Structures are given as structure tokens and as C-alpha cells.
Coordinates of C-alpha atoms in Angstrom, one line a residue:
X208 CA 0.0 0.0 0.0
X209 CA 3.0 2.2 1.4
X210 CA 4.5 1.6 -2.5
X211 CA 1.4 2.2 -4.1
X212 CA 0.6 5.8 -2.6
X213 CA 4.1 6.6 -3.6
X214 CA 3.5 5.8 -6.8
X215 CA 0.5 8.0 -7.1
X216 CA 2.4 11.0 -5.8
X217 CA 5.2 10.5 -8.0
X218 CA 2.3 10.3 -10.8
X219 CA 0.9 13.6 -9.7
X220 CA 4.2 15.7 -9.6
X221 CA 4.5 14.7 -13.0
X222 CA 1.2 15.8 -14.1
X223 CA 2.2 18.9 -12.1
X224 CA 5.5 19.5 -13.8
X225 CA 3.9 19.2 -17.1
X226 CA 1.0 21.9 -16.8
X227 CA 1.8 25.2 -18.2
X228 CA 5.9 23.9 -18.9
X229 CA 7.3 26.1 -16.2
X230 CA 4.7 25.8 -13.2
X231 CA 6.1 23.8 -10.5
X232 CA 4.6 21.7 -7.4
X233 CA 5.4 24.0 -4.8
X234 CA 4.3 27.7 -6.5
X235 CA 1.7 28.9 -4.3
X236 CA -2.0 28.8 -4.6
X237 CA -2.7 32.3 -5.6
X238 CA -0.3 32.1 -8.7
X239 CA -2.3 29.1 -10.3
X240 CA -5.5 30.5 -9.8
X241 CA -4.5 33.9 -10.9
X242 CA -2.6 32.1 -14.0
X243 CA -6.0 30.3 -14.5
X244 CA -8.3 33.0 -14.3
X245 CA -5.7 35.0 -16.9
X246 CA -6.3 32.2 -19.6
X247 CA -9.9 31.8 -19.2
X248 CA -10.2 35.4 -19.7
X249 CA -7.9 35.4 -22.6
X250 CA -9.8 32.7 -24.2
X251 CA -12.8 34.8 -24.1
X252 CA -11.1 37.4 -25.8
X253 CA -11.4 39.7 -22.5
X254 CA -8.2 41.0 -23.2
X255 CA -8.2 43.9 -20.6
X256 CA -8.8 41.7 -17.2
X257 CA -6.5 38.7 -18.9
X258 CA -3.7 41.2 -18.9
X259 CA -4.2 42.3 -15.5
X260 CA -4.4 38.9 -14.3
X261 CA -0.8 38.3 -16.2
X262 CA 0.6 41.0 -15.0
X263 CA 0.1 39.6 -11.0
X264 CA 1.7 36.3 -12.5
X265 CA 4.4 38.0 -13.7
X266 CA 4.9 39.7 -10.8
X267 CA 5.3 36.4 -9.0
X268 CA 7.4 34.7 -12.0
X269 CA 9.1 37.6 -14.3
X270 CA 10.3 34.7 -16.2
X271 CA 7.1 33.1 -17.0
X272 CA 7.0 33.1 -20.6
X273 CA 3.9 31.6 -21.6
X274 CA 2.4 34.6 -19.3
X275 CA 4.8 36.9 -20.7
X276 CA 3.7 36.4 -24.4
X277 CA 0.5 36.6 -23.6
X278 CA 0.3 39.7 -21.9
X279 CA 2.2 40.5 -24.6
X280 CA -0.7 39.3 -27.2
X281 CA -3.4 41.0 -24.7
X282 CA -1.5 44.6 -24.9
X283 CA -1.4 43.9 -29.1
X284 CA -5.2 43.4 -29.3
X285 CA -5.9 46.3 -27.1
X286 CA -3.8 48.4 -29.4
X287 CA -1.3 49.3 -26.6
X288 CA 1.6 49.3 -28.7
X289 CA 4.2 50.1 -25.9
X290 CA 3.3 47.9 -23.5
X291 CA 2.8 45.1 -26.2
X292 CA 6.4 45.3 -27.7
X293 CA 8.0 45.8 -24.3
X294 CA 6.9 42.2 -23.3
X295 CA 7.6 40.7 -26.6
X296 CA 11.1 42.0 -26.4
X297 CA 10.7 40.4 -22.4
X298 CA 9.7 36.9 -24.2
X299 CA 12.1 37.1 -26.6
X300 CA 14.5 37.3 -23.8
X301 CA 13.5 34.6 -21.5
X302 CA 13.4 32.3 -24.9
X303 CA 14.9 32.4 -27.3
X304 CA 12.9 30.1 -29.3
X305 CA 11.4 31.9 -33.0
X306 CA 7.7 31.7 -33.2
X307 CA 4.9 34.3 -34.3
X308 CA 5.7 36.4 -31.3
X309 CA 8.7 37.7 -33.6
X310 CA 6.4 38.6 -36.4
X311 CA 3.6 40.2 -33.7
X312 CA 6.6 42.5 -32.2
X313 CA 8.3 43.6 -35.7
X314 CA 4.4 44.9 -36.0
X315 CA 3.7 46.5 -33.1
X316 CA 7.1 48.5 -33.8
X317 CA 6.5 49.4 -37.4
X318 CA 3.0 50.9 -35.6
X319 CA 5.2 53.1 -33.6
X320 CA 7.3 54.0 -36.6
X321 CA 10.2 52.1 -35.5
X322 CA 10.5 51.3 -39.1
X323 CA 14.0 50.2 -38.9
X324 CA 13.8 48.0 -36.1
X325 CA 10.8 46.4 -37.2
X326 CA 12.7 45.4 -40.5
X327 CA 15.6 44.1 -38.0
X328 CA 12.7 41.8 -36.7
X329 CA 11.2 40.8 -39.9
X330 CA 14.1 39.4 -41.5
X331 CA 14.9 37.4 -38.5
X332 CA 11.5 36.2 -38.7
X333 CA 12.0 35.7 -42.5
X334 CA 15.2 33.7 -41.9
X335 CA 13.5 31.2 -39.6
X336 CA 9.9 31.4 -41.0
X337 CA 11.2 32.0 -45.1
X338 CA 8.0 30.0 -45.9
X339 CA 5.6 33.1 -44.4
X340 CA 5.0 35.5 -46.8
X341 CA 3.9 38.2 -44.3
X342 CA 7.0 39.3 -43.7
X343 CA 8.8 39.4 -47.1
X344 CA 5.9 41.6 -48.3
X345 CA 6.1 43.9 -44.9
X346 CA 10.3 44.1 -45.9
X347 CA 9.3 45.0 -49.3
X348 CA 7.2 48.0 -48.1
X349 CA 9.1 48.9 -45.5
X350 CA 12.9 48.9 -47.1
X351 CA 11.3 51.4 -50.1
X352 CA 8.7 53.7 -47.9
X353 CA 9.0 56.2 -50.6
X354 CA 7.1 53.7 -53.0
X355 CA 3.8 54.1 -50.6
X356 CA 3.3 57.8 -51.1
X357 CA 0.0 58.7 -52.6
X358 CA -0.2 62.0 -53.4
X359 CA -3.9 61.6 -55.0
X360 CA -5.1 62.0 -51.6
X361 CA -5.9 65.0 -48.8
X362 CA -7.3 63.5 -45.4
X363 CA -9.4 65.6 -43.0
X364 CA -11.1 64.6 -39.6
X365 CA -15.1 64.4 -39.9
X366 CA -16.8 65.4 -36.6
X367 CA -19.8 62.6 -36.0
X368 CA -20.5 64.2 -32.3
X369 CA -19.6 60.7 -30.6
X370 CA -17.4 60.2 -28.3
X371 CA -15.2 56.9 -28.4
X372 CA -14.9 55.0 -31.8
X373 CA -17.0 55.6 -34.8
X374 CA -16.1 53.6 -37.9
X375 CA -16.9 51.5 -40.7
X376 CA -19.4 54.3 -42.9
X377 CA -21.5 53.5 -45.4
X378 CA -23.4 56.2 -47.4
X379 CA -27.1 55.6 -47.3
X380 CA -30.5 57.8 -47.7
X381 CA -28.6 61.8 -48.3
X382 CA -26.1 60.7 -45.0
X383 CA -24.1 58.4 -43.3
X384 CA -24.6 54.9 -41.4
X385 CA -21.5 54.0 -39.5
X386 CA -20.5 51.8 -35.9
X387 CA -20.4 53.7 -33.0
X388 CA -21.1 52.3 -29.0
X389 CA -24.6 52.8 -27.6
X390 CA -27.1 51.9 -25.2
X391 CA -30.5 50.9 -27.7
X392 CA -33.3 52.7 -27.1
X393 CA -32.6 53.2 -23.3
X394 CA -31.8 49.5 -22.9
X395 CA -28.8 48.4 -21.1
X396 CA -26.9 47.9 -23.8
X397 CA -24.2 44.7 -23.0
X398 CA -20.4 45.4 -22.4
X399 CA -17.9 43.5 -24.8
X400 CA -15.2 41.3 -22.7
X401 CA -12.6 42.7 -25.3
X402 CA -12.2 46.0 -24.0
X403 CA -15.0 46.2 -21.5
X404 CA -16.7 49.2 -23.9
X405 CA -20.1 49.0 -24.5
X406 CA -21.8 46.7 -27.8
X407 CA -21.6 48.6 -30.9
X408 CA -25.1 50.1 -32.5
X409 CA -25.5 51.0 -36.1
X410 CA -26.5 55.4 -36.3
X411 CA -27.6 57.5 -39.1
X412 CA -26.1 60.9 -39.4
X413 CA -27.3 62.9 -42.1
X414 CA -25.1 65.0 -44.5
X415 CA -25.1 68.6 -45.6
X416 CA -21.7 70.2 -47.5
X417 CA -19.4 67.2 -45.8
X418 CA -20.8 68.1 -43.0
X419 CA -22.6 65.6 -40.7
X420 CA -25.5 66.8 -38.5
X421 CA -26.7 65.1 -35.1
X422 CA -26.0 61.4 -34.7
X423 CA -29.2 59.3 -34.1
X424 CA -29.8 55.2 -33.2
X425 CA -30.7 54.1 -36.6
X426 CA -33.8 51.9 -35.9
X427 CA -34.4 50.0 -32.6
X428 CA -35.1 47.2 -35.1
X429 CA -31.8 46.5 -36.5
X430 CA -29.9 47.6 -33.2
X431 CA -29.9 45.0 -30.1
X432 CA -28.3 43.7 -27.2
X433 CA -25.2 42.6 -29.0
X434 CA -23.5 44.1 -31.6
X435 CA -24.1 45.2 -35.1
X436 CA -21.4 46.1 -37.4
X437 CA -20.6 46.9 -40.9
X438 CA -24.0 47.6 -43.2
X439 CA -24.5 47.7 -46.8
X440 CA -27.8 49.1 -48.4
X441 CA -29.6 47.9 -51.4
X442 CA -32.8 48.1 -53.4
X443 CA -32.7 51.8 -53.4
X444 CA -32.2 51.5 -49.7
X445 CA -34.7 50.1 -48.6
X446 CA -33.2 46.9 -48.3
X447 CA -30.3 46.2 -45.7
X448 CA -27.4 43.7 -44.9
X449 CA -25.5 44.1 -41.5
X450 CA -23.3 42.4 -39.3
X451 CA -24.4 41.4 -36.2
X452 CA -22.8 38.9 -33.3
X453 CA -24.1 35.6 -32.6
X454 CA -26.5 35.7 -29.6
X455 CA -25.6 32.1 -27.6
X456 CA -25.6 30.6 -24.2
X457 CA -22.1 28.9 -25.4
X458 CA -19.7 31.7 -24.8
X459 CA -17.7 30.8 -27.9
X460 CA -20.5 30.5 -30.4
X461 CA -21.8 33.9 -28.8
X462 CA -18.6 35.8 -30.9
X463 CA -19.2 34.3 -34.0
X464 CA -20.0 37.3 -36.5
X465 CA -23.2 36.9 -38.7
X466 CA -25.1 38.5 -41.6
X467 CA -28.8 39.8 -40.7
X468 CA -30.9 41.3 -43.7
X469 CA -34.3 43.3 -43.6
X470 CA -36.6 45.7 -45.5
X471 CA -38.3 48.9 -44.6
X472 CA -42.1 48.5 -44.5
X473 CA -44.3 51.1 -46.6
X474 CA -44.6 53.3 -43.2
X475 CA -40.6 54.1 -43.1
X476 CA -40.1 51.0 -40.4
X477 CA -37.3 47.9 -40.4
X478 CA -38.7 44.5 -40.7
X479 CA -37.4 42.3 -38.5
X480 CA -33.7 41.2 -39.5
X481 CA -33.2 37.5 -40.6
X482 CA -30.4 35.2 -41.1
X483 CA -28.4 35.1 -44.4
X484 CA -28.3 31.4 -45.4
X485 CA -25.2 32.1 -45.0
X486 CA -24.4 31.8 -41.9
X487 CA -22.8 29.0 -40.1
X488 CA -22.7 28.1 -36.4
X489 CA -18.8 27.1 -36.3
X490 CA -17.3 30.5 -38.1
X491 CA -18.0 34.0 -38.9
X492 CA -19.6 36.1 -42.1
X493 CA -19.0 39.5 -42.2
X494 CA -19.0 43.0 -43.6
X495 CA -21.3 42.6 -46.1
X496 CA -21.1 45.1 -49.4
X497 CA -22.2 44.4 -53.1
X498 CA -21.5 44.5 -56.4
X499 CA -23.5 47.2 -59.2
X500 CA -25.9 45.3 -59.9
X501 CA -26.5 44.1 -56.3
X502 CA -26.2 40.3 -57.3
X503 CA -23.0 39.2 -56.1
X504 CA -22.1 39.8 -52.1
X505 CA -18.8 40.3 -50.6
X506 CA -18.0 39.4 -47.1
X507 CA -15.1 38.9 -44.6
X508 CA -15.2 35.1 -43.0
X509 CA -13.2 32.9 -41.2
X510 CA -14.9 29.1 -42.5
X511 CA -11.8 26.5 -43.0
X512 CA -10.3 26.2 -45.7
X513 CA -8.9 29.9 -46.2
X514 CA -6.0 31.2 -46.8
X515 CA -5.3 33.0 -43.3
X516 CA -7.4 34.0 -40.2
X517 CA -10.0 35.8 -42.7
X518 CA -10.5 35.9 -46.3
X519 CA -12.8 38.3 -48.5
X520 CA -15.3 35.6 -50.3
X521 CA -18.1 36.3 -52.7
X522 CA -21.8 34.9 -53.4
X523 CA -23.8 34.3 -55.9
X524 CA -27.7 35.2 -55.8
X525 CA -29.6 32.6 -56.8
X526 CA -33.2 32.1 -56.9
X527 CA -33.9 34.5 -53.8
X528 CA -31.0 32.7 -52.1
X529 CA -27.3 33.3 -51.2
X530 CA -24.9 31.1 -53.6
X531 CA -22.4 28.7 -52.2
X532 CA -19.2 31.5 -51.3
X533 CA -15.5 31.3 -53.3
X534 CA -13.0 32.4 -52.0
X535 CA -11.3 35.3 -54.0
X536 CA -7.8 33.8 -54.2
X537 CA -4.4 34.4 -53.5
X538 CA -4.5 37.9 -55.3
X539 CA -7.0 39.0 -52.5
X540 CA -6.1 36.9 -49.7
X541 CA -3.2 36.4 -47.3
X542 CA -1.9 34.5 -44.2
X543 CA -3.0 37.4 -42.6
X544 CA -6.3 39.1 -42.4
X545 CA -8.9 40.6 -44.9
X546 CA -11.5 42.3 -43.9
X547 CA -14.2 45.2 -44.5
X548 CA -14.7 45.1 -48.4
X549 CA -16.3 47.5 -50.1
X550 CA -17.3 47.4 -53.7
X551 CA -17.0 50.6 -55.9
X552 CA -16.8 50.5 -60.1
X553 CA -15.4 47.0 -60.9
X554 CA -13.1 47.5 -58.1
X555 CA -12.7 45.5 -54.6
X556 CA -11.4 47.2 -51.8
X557 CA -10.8 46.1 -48.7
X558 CA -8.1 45.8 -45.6
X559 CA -5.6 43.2 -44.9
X560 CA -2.4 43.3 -42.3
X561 CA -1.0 40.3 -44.0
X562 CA 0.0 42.2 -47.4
X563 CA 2.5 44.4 -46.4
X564 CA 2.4 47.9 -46.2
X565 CA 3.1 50.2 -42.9
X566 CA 1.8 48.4 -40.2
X567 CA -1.9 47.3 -39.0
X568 CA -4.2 47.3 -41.2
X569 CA -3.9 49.0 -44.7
X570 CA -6.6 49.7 -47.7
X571 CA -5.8 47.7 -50.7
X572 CA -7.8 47.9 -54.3
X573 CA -8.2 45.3 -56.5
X574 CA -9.4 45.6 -60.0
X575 CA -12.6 42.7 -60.3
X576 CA -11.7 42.0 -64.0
X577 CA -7.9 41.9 -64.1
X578 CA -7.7 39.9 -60.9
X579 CA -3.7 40.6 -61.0
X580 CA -2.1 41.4 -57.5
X581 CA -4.0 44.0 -55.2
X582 CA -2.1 47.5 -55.0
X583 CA -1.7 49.0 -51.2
X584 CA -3.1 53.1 -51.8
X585 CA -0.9 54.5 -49.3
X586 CA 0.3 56.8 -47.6
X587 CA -2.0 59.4 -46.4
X588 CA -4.8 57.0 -46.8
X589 CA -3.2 54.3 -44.9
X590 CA -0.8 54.7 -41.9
X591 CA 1.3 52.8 -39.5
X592 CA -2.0 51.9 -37.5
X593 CA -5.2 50.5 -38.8
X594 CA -7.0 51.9 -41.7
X595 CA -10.4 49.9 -42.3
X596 CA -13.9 50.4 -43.3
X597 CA -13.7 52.8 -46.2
X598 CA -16.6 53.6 -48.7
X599 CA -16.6 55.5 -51.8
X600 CA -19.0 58.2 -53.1
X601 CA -20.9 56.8 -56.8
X602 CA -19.1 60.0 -58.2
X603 CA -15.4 58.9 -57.0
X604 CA -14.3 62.0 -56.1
X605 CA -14.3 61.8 -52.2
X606 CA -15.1 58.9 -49.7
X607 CA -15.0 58.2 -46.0
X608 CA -12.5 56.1 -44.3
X609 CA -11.9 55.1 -40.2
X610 CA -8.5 54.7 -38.8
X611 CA -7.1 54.5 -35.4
X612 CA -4.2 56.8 -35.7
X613 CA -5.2 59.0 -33.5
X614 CA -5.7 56.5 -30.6
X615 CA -9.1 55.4 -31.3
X616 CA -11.3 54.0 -34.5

């Protein structure tokens, strides 16, 4: 018996040993539950708390560097670039080991215009990882910045009378229709576990000489508890396609993007939105916008088989019904992300971090027919932070574009 119980102890300090790599059997109590509570935040994407939580483990266990990337990762998605290269350069120390962490920090520096030592970090990342595209195009960019001057276009600030981020616009009934936090009708309205803001609502600001007047909810029919995103209008507008987030009991399914649609009634109100066909359960459809003729969709998803975390695909209508998506290829698509397209004259354009360019996100064009490699606009369109979510006037000759390079969308 005395063998036997030896056995089992010996059994669980190897169990012990092997959780986490570097925990050991004698750290005390509060570290494991604070290093469990930090990764079951993290997995919930709650960014904020997870890094508070890492930064009482590391405070324990400077070393620690599965904590130590991660608050790393948690300070990237929060768009704290300082904070989020500072630990990156800490893991980097503590291990030596290359992984994606090298390609995450030579980004978060070329967002700080560190240009020089982001390409340092690039071609380290290059020379272990020569198979990633990602960071030959970013060297590319970055080694001829001179290349990525657009002179075709003047930026000015638009003042939507919201406080906190305002983005993805769309041009719709003589104004604008863009993403902005909000409450719904005087409903509590949820508060994301990403950066503990409230769930974005869709408003309607109308236009006069560029100018945009008082903000309003757009309709308490297409705005809820969760969030709703990126909208495209069609039909004359009186038809709409928006993003909204999966509402679930499973915490997982419940950040799954999705694809609501619905028509205004002959008195001016929404019908109530319904699913895209679309939609799937296990990954995300988003950020809807259409060709001329309004029968081919083009959305941002995650479903297997892409070509990095999301691709732009397109659909087909069919007999009143959404067409099986294609993927739109390598000339579109990266190992990176692309996201919020937006259809204007034959042309695709859309936002990718995987394509090179000056860090974050940058606005690439792509010409529908051609189909030959997508063309980054820019500098002063696109910047060393992310630049997302624009939409073009019919005429061309001005559009509206969000960035974060100021600090917020």
C-alpha cells in the first residue's frame, strides 16, 4: 500500500510539472489560480482583465514566458503598442525560441514607426519562418517607404458628435450609417469582454456640404443587445445587410459574427432582421457590401479552408438565395487578415495586415476584372495603424475612411 501511494504521488508531480511547462509543485495557490483566471479570460477574448491577471503572475514569476507572451498578445489586441512590444522584447529574452511572437513584435514597432527596427525583426522572422509571406511583403514595403506615397489624396477629420470610436461608414438615404457604441433605445446595452466598452449600435447621421449633422440610433429594429457592425444598403435602400454577433448561451459560439438582412415597410419601419443562409454556427460572415448590380455579395469570414485567419469571399444570388461563397484567391487573400470590403466601379477594396504595407491594417484595391495582384493606396490614406472600413461616393471623387491613428477608430 506504502509503494502504491508513492507511486500516485510520484504520478501527480508529473502531471504537475507538465502543466503550463514552467509551473512547479510547490508555486503557491494564488499564482495558479490567478494564471487560471488570466487564460480563461484570454480565451474569451477579454483582453483587458487577462492582462491584469498576467501582470500579478508575472509579478510572481518575471520569467514566466507563456504569461509573458501573452500579456504581450493581450497589450497587441488592445492596441497598446508600448506595452505590447515591451513584453515581446521580455519573451524574446526569456526564450529564445522563434515563433509568431517575432512577427507580432516587428508589428507592433513598425505601428510606432520604428520602421528600422521592425525590419531588423522581420528578417529574423523571415530567416527562420522564409515560408511566411507576411514578412517578405512587410520588408518589401518597408525597405522602399517612398514607393507608398499617394499624393492623389488630402485627409481631413469628420466630426460625427460621438465620443469613443466611430467607424466602418456607409453612405445611405442623403447621409451616413456608421458603428459607434450605444445603449438601444434606453436598454442596457451589453459590455464587450474585449475591451470592457459598450456593444456597438448602427447610427444614421445625415449630410449637408461634408458636414454631418446630429447622430441618431438608426432603428431599434436593426440595433440590439449585442452588436451590429458593418451595413451595406440595397434596393434603393430600402433593403439592408448588416453584421451582427451571434446571440448564444455557449460563450464561444456567442462571438461568431453573422449576416442579418431586412426591408423597410411602406410606413418608413425595419422588418425584423433574418439570417443570411449564409451563416454558419462554427465561423464568422461579415461585412457585407455588393456589387452594381446588387447580385454578387462580398463578405469577410473565417470558414476552413482559407487562406489565413479571414478571407474576402463572394456569393452568388440565386433564386432568392445566397450562392455557395468562393473564396477570391491568393490575389486578394493572405496568411494574414482581410477584412471590411467595399465594392465601388469594378473595383474591390478592402483591408488586410497580411499584405505588407506600414503596419496594422492597410486599404488595398483590387481591379474585379484583371484579378492581378491588389495594389496597397498608401500613404496618407493608410498609416502605421489600422486603416479599415472605407466607402466611396458613386461620383469617385471623395469617400470616408476610419482609422485609429489617433488613438481610437
Amino acid at each position: 500500500m506504502r509503494n502504491i501511494r508513492r507511486l500516485a504521488l510520484i504520478l501527480l508531480m508529473a502531471i504537475s510539472f507538465q502543466i503550463n511547462g514552467q509551473l512547479v509543485l510547490n508555486q503557491p495557490h494564488k499564482f495558479n489560480s490567478a494564471l487560471r483566471q488570466a487564460n480563461k479570460y484570454f480565451d474569451k477574448q477579454a483582453y483587458q482583465h487577462a492582462a491584469i491577471l498576467y501582470q500579478k503572475v508575472l509579478s510572481e514569476q518575471p520569467d514566466f514566458n507563456e504569461a509573458q507572451i501573452r500579456i504581450a498578445d493581450c497589450y497587441r489586441m488592445l492596441s497598446d503598442h508600448h506595452n505590447a512590444s515591451f513584453w515581446y522584447h521580455q519573451a524574446i529574452k526569456t526564450n529564445q525560441s522563434p515563433g509568431e511572437h517575432w512577427l507580432h513584435l516587428a508589428s507592433v514597432l513598425s505601428k510606432q514607426e520604428k520602421f528600422r527596427e521592425a525590419i531588423d525583426w522581420y528578417k529574423k522572422y523571415q530567416a527562420q519562418f522564409p515560408e511566411d509571406s507576411r514578412a517578405s511583403m512587410y520588408l518589401a514595403t518597408l525597405s522602399n517607404l517612398e514607393t507608398l506615397i499617394n499624393k492623389r489624396f488630402t485627409l481631413r477629420t469628420m466630426d460625427l458628435h460621438i465620443e469613443g470610436p466611430v467607424f466602418s461608414p456607409t453612405l445611405w438615404n442623403g447621409g451616413l450609417v456608421f458603428v459607434a457604441p450605444g445603449n438601444t433605445g434606453g436598454l442596457m446595452k451589453k459590455v464587450a469582454t474585449w475591451n470592457e466598452n459598450p456593444y456597438y449600435d448602427l447610427y444614421y447621421a445625415p449630410l449637408k456640404r461634408g458636414k454631418a449633422g446630429f447622430p441618431r440610433y438608426l432603428n431599434s429594429k436593426l440595433n440590439s443587445l449585442y452588436h451590429e457592425g458593418p451595413a451595406v444598403f440595397h434596393n434603393e435602400g430600402s433593403e439592408v445587410i448588416f453584421t451582427r454577433n451571434a446571440s448564444s448561451k455557449d460563450s464561444d459560439k456567442s462571438r461568431r459574427l453573422q449576416l442579418l438582412t431586412s426591408r423597410m415597410k411602406p410606413n418608413g419601419h425595419w422588418e425584423e432582421p433574418a439570417s443570411l443562409n449564409l451563416n454558419h454556427r462554427d465561423y464568422s460572415v461579415a461585412h457585407p457590401t455588393l456589387n452594381q448590380s446588387e447580385s454578387v455579395l462580398y463578405f469577410a469570414s473565417d470558414m476552413p479552408g482559407g487562406y489565413g485567419g479571414t478571407d474576402i469571399y463572394k456569393s452568388e444570388r440565386k433564386n432568392g438565395a445566397w450562392g455557395k461563397p468562393v473564396n477570391l484567391g491568393p490575389e486578394v487573400n493572405s496568411l494574414g487578415n482581410e477584412l471590411f470590403p467595399h465594392f465601388m466601379q469594378g473595383s474591390l477594396y478592402f483591408s488586410s495586415d497580411g499584405r505588407g504595407g506600414l503596419g496594422g491594417l492597410d486599404v488595398f484595391q483590387i481591379d474585379l476584372d484583371q484579378m492581378v495582384e491588389a495594389v496597397n493606396l498608401g500613404f496618407p490614406l493608410n498609416s502605421p495603424q489600422d486603416d479599415f472600413g472605407i466607402t466611396w461616393h458613386p461620383e469617385m471623387d471623395h469617400g470616408y475612411i476610419s482609422s485609429n491613428r489617433k488613438g481610437v477608430d
